[in-house]
XYZ file of N, CA, C and O in Angstrom:
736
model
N 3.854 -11.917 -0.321
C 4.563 -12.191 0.900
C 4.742 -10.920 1.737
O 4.419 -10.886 2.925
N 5.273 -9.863 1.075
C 5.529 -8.717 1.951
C 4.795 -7.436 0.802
O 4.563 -7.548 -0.402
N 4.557 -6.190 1.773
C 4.424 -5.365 0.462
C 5.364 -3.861 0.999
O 5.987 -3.759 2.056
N 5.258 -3.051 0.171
C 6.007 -1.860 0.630
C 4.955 -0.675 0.769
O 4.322 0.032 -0.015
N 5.087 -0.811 2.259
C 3.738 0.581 2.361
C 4.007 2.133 2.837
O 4.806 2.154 3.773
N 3.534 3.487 2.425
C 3.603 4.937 3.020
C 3.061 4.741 4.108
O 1.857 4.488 4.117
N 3.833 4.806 5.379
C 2.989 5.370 6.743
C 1.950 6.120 6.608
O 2.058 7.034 5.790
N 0.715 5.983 7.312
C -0.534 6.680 7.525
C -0.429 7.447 9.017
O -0.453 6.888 10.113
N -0.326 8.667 8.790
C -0.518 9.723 10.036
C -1.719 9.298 10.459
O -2.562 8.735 9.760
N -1.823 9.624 11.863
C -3.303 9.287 12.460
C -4.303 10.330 11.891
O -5.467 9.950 11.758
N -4.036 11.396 11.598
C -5.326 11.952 10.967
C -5.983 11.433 9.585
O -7.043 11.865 9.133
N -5.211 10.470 9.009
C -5.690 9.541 7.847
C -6.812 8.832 8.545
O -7.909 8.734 7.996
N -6.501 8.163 10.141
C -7.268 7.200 11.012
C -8.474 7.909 10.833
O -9.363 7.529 10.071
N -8.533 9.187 11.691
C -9.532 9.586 12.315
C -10.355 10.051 10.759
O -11.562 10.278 10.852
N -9.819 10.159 9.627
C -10.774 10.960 8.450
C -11.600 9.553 8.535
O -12.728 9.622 9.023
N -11.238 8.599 8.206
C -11.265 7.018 8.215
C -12.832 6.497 8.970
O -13.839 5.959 8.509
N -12.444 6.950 10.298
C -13.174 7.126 11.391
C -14.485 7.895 10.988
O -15.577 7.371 10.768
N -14.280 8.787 10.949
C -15.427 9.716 10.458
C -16.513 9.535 9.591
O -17.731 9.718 9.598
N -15.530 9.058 8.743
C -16.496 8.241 7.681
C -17.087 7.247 7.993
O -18.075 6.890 7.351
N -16.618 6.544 9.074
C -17.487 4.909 9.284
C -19.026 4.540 9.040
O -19.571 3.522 8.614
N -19.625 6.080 9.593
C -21.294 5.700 9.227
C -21.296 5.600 7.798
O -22.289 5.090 7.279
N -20.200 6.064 6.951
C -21.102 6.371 6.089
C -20.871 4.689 5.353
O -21.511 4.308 4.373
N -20.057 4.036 5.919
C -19.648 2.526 5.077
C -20.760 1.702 5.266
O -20.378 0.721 5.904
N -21.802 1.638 5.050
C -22.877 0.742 5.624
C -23.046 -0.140 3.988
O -22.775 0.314 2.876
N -23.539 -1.401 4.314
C -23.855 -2.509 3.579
C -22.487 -3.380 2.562
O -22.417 -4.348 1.806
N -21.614 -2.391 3.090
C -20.058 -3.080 2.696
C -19.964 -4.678 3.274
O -20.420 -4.976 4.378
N -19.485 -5.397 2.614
C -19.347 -7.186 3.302
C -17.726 -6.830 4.003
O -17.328 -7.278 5.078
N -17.068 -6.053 3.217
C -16.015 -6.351 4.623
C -15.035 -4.101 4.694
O -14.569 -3.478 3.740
N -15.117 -3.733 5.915
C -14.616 -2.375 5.782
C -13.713 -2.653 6.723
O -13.776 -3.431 7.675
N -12.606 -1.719 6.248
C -11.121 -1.791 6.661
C -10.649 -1.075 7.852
O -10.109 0.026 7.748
N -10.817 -1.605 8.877
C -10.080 -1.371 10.026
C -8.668 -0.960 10.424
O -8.132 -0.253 11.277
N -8.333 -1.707 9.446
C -6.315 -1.298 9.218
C -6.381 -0.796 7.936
O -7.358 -1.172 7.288
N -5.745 -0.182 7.491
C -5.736 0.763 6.328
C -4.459 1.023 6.402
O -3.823 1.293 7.421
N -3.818 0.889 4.583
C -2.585 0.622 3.940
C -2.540 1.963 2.673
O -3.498 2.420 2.049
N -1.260 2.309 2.597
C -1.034 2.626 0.803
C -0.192 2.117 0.737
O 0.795 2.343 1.437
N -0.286 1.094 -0.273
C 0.626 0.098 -1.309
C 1.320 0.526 -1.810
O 0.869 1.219 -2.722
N 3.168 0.510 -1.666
C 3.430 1.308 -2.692
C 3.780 0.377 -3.675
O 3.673 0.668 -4.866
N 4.460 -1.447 -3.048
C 4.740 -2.305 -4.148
C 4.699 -3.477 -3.251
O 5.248 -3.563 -2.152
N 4.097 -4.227 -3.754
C 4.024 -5.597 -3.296
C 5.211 -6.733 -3.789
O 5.739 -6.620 -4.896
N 5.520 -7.684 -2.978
C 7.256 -8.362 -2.847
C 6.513 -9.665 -2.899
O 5.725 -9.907 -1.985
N 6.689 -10.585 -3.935
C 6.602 -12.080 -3.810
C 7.945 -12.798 -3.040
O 8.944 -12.238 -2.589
N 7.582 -14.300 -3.058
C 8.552 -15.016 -2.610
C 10.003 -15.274 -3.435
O 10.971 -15.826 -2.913
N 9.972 -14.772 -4.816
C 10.985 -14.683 -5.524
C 11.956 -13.862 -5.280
O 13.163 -14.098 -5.325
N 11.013 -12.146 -4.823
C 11.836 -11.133 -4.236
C 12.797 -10.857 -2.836
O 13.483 -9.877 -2.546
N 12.545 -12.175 -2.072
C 13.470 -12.101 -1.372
C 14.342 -13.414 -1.165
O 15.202 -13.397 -0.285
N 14.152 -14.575 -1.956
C 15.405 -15.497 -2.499
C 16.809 -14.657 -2.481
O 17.007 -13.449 -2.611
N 17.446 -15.431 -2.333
C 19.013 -15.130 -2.534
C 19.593 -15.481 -4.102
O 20.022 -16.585 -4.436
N 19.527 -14.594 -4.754
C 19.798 -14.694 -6.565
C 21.184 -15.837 -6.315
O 21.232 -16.995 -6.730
N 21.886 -15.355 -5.785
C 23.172 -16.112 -5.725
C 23.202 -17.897 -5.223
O 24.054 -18.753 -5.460
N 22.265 -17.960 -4.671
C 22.362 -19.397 -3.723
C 21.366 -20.299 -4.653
O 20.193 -20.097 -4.967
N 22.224 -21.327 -4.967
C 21.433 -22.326 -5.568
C 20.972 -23.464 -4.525
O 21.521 -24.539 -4.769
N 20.324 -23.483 -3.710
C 19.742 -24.189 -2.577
C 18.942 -25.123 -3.010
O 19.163 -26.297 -2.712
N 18.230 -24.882 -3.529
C 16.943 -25.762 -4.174
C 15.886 -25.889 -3.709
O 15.120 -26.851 -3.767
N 15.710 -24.263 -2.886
C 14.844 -24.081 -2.201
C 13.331 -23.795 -2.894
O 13.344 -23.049 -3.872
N 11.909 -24.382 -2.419
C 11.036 -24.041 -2.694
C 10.206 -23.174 -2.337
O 9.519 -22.593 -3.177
N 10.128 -22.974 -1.309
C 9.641 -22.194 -0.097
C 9.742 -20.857 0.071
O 10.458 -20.432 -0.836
N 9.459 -20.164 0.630
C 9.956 -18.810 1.016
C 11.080 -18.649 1.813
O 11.227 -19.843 2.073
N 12.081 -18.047 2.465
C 13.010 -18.365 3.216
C 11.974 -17.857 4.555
O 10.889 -17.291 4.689
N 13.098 -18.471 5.464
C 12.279 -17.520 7.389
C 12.074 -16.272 7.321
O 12.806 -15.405 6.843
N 11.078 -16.180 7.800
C 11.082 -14.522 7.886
C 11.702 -13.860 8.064
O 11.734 -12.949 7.237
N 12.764 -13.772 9.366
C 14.027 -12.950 9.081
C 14.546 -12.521 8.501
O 14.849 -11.334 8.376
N 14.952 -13.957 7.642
C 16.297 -13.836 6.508
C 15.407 -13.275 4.892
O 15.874 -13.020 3.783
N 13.989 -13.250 5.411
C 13.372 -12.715 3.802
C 13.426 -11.241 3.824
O 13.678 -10.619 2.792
N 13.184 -10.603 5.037
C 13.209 -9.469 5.410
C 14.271 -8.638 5.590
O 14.261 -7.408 5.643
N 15.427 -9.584 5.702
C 16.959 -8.998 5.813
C 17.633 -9.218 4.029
O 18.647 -8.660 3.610
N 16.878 -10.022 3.352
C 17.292 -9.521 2.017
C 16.227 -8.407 1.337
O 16.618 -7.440 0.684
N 14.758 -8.725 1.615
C 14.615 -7.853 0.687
C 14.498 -6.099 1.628
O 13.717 -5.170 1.425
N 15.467 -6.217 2.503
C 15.619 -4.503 2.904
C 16.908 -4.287 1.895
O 17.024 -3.224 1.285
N 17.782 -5.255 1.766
C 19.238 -4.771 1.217
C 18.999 -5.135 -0.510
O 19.906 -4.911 -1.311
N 17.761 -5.677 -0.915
C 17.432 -5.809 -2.146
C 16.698 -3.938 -2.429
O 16.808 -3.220 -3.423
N 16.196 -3.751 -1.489
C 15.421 -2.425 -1.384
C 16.214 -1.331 -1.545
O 15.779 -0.379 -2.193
N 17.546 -1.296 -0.962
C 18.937 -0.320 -0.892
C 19.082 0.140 -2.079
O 19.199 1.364 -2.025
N 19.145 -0.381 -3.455
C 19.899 0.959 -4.565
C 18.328 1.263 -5.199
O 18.504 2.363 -5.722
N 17.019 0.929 -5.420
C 16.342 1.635 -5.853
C 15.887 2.865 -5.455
O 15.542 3.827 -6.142
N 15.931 2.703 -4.115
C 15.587 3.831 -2.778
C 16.595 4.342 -2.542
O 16.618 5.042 -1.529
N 17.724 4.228 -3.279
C 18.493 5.537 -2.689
C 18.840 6.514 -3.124
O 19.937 6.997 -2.845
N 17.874 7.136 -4.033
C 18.374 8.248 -4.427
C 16.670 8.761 -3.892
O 16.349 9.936 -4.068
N 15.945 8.041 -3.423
C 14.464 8.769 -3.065
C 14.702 9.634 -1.688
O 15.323 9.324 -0.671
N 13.902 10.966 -2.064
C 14.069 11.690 -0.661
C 12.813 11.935 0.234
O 11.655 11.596 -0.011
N 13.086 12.310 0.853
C 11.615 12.379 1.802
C 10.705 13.372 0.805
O 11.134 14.335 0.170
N 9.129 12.797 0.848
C 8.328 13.705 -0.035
C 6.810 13.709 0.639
O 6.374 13.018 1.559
N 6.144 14.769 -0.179
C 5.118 15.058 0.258
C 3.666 13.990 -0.308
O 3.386 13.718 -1.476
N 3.060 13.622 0.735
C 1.305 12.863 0.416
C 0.420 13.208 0.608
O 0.257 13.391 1.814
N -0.475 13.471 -0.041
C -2.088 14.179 0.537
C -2.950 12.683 0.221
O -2.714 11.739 -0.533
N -4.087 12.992 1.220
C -5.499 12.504 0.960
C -6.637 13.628 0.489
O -7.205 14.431 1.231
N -6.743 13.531 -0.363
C -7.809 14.768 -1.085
C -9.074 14.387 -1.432
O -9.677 15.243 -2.079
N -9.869 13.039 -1.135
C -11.144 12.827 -1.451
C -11.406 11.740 -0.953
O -10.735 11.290 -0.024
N -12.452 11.095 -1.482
C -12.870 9.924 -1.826
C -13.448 9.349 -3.639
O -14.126 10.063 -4.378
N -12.927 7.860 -4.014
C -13.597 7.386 -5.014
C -13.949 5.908 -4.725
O -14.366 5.482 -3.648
N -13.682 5.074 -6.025
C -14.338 3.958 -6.269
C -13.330 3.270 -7.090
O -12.401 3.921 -7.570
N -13.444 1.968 -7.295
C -13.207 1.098 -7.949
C -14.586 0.631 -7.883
O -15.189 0.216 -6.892
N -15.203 0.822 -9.677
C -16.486 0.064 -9.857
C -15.609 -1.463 -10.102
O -15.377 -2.087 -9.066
N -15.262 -1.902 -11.038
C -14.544 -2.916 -11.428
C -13.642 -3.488 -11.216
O -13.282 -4.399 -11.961
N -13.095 -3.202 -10.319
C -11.556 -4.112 -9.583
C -11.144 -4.841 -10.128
O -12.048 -5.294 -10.830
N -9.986 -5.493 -10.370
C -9.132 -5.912 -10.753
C -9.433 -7.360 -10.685
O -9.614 -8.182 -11.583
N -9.443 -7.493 -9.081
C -9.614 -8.663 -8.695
C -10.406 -8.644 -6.975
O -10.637 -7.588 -6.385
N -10.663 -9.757 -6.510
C -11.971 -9.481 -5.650
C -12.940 -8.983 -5.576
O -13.134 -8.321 -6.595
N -13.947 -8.898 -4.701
C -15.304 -8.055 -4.731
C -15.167 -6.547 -5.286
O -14.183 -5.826 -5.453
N -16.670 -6.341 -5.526
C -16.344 -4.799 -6.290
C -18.033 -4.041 -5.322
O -18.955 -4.823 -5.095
N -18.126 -2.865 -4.983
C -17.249 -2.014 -5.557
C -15.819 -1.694 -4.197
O -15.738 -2.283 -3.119
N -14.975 -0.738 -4.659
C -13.973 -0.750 -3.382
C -14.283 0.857 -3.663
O -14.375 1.512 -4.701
N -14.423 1.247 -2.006
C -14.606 2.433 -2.104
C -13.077 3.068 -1.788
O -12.596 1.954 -1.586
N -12.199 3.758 -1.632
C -11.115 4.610 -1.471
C -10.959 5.918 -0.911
O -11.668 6.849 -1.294
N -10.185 6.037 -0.137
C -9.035 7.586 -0.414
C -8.062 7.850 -1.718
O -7.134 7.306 -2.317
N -8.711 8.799 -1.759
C -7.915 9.154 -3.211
C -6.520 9.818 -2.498
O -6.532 10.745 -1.688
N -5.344 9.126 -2.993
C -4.045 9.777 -2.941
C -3.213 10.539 -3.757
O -2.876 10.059 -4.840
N -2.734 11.897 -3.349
C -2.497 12.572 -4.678
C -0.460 12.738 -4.023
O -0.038 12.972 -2.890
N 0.040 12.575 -4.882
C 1.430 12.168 -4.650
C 2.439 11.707 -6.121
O 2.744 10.542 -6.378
N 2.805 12.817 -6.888
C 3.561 12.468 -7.878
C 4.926 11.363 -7.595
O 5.426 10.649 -8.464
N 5.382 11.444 -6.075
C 6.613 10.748 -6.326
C 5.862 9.487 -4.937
O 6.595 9.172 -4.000
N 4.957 9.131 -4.991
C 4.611 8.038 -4.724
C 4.681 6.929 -6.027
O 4.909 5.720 -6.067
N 4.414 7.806 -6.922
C 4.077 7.048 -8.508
C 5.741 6.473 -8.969
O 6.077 5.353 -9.352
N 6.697 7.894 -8.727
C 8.057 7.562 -8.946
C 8.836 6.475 -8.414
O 9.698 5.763 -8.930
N 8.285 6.516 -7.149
C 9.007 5.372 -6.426
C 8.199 4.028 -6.555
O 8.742 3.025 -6.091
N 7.331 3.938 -6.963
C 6.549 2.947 -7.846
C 7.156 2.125 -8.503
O 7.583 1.014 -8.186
N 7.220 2.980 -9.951
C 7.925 2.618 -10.855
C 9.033 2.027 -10.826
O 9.266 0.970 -11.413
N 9.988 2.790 -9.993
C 11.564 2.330 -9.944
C 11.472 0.595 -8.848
O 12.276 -0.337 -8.809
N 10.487 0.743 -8.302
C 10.530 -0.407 -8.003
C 9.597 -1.591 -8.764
O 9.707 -2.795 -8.532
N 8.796 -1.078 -9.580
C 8.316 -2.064 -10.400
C 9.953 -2.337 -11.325
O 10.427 -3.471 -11.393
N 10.492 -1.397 -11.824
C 11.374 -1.592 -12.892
C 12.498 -2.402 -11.649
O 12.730 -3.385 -12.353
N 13.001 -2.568 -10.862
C 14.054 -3.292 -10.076
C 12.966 -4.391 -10.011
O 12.988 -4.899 -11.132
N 12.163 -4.922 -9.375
C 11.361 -5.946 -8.951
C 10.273 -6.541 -9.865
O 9.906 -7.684 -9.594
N 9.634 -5.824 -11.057
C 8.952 -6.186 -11.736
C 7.588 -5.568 -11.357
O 7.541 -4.805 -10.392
N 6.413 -5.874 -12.107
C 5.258 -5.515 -11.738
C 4.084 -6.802 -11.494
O 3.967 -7.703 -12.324
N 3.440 -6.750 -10.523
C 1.800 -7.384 -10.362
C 1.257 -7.052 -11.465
O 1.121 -5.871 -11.784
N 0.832 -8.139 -12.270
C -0.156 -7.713 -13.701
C -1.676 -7.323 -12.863
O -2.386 -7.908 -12.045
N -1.711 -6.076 -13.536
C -3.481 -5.644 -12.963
C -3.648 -4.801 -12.272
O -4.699 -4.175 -12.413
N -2.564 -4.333 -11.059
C -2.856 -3.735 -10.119
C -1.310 -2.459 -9.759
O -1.252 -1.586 -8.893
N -0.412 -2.793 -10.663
C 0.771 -2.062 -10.828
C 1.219 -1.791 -11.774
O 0.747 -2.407 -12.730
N 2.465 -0.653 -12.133
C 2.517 -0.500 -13.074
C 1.946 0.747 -13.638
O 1.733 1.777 -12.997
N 1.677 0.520 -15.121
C 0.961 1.671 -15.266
C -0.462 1.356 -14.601
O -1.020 2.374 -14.189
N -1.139 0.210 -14.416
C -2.580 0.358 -13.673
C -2.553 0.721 -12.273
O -3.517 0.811 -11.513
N -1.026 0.965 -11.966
C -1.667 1.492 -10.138
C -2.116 3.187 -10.134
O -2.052 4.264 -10.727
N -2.623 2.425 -8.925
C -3.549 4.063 -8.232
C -3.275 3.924 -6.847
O -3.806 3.074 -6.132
N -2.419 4.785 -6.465
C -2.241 5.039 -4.908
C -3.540 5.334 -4.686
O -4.194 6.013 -5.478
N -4.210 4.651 -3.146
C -4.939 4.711 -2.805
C -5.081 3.786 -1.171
O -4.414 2.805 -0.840
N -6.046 4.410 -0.455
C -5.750 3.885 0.616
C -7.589 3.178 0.849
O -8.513 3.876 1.268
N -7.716 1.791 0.483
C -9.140 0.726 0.872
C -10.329 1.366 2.149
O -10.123 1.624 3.335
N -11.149 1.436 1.614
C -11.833 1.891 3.131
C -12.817 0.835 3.471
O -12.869 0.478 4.648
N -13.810 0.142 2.369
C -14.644 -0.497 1.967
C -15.008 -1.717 1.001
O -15.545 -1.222 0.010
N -14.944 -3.002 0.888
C -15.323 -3.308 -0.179
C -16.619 -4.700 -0.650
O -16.567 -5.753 -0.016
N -17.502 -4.554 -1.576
C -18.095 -5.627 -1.902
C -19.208 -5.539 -0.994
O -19.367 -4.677 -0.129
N -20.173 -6.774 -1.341
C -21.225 -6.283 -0.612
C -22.640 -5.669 -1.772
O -22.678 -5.775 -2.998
N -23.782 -4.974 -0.747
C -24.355 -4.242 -1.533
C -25.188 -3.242 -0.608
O -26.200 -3.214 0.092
N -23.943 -2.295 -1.121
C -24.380 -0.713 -0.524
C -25.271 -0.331 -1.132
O -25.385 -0.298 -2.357
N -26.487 0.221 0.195
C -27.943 0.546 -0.334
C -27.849 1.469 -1.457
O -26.690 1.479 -1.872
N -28.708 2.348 -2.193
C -28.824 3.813 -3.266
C -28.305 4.642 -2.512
O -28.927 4.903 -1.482
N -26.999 5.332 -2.765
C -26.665 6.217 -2.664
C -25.851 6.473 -2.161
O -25.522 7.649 -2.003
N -24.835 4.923 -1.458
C -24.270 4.764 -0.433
C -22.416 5.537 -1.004
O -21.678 6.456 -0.647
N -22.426 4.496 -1.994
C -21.319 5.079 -3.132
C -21.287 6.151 -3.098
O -20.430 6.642 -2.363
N -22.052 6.928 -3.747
C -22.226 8.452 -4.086
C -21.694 9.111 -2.895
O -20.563 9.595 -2.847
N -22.637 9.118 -1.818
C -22.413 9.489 -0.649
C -20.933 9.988 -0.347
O -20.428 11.109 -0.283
N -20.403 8.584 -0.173
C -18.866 8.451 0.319
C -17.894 9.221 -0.840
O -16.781 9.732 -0.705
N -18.437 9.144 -1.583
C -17.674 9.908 -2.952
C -17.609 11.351 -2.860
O -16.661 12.094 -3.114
N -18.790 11.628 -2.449
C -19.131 13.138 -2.304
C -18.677 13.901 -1.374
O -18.669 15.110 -1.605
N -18.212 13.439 -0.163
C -17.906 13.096 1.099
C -16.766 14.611 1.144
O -15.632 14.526 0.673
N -17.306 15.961 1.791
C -15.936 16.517 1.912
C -15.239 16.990 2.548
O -15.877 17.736 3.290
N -14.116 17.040 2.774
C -13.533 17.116 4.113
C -11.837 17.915 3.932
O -11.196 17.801 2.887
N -11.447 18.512 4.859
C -9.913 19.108 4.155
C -9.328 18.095 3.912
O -9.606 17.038 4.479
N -7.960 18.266 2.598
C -7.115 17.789 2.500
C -6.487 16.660 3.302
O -5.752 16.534 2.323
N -6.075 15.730 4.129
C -4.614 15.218 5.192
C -2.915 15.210 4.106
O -2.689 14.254 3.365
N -2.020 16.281 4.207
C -1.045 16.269 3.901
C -0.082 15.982 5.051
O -0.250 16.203 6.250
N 1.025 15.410 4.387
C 2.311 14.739 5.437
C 3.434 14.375 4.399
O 3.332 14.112 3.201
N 4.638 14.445 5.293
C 5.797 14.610 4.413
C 5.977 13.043 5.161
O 5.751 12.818 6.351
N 6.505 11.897 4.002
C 7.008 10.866 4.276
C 8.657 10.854 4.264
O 9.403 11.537 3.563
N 8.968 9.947 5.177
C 10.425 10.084 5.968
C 11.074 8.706 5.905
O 12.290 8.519 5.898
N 10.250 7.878 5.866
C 10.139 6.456 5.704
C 9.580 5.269 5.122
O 8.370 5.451 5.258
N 9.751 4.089 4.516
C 8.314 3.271 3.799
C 8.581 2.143 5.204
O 9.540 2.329 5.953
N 7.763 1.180 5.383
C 7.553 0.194 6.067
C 7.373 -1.140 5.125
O 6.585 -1.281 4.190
N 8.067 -1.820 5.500
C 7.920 -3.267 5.056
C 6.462 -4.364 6.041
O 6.334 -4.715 7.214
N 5.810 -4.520 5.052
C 4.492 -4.953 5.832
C 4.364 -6.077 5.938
O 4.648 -6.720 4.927
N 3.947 -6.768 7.015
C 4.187 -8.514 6.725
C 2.520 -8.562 7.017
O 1.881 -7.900 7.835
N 2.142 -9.373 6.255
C 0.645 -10.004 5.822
C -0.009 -10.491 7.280
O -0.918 -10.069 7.995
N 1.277 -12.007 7.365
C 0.616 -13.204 7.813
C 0.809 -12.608 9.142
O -0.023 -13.128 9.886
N 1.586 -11.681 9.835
C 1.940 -11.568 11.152
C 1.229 -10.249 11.138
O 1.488 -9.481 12.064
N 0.578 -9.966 10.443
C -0.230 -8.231 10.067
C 0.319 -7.091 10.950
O -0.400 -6.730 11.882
N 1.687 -6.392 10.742
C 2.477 -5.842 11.393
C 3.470 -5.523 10.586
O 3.502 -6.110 9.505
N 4.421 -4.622 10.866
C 5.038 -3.861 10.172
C 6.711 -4.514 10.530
O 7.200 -4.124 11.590
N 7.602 -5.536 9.613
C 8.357 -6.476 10.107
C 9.959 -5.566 9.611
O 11.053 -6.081 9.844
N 9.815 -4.074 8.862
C 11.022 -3.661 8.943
C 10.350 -2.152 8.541
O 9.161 -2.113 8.224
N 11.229 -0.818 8.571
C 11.484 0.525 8.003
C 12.665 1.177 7.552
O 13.666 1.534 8.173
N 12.322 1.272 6.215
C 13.558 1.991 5.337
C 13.289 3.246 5.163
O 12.398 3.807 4.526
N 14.327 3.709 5.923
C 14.740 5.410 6.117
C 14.784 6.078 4.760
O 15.757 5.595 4.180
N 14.175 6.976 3.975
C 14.485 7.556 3.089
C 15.588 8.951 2.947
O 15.801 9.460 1.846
């Protein structure tokens, strides 16, 4: 339903950008570009307290106005911290969907921290969180990139993009837009 994402400075865009030739024979490459820090089902923003007998998700509003104040004690002891983009890799095998997914590699110890504490308040996605996440930001995926195409993008080198995060964004899917921001 919702996920919890690190703002991307525009020089994430433009590395992004740069790379575009090199995404060729990909079936679908990412135009909008995310780092995940935790993804929110429809359970996570129910009202624990209200026995409604609701099936549904609540309105968007009211899902977004609980799970910011569901978001309040894991995040509050998180302080603003530092993110780099330092490469490129792969997902040969993905989890789930097409393979391969090519990536920005994200290097960020307390991206991982604030991970956790929200897997441990909210639970974890089997497969893709948890101990199996990998901050990372999608560039590419599936398809069949000619010889060398992988490699290529892997090899790919370019400085660092470091940035101090100040904020996460609450991401809404279906309206593909950013539907709240929690101040760290």
């Amino acid at each position: 339903m919702f996920s919890l994402n690190v703002p991307l400075p525009p020089a994430v865009d433009r590395l992004a950008t740069d790379l575009h030739p090199k995404r060729t024979g990909f079936d679908r490459v990412r135009e909008r570009r995310t780092l995940v820090c935790k993804r929110f089902g429809v359970g996570d923003v129910r009202d624990g307290d209200e026995e409604t007998g609701e099936r549904g998700p609540p309105p968007r509003q009211e899902a977004v106005d609980r799970l910011r104040e569901r978001l309040r004690r894991p995040l509050a002891a998180v302080e603003p911290f530092e993110v780099a983009v330092t490469g490129v890799d792969v997902f040969d095998a993905p989890r789930s969907g097409s393979r391969p997914v090519v990536y920005l590699a994200v290097e960020s110890d307390e991206v991982g921290r604030v991970h956790r504490r929200l897997c441990d308040a909210f639970g974890a996605v089997e497969g893709i969180e948890g101990d199996d996440y990998v901050p990372h930001v999608t560039l590419a995926r599936g398809g069949n990139p000619g010889p060398g195409v992988v490699a290529d993008l892997v090899a790919a080198e370019f400085e660092p993009v470091r940035w101090r995060v100040h904020a996460l964004d609450v991401w809404d899917p279906e309206f593909r837009e950013v539907a709240a921001t929690v101040d760290l």
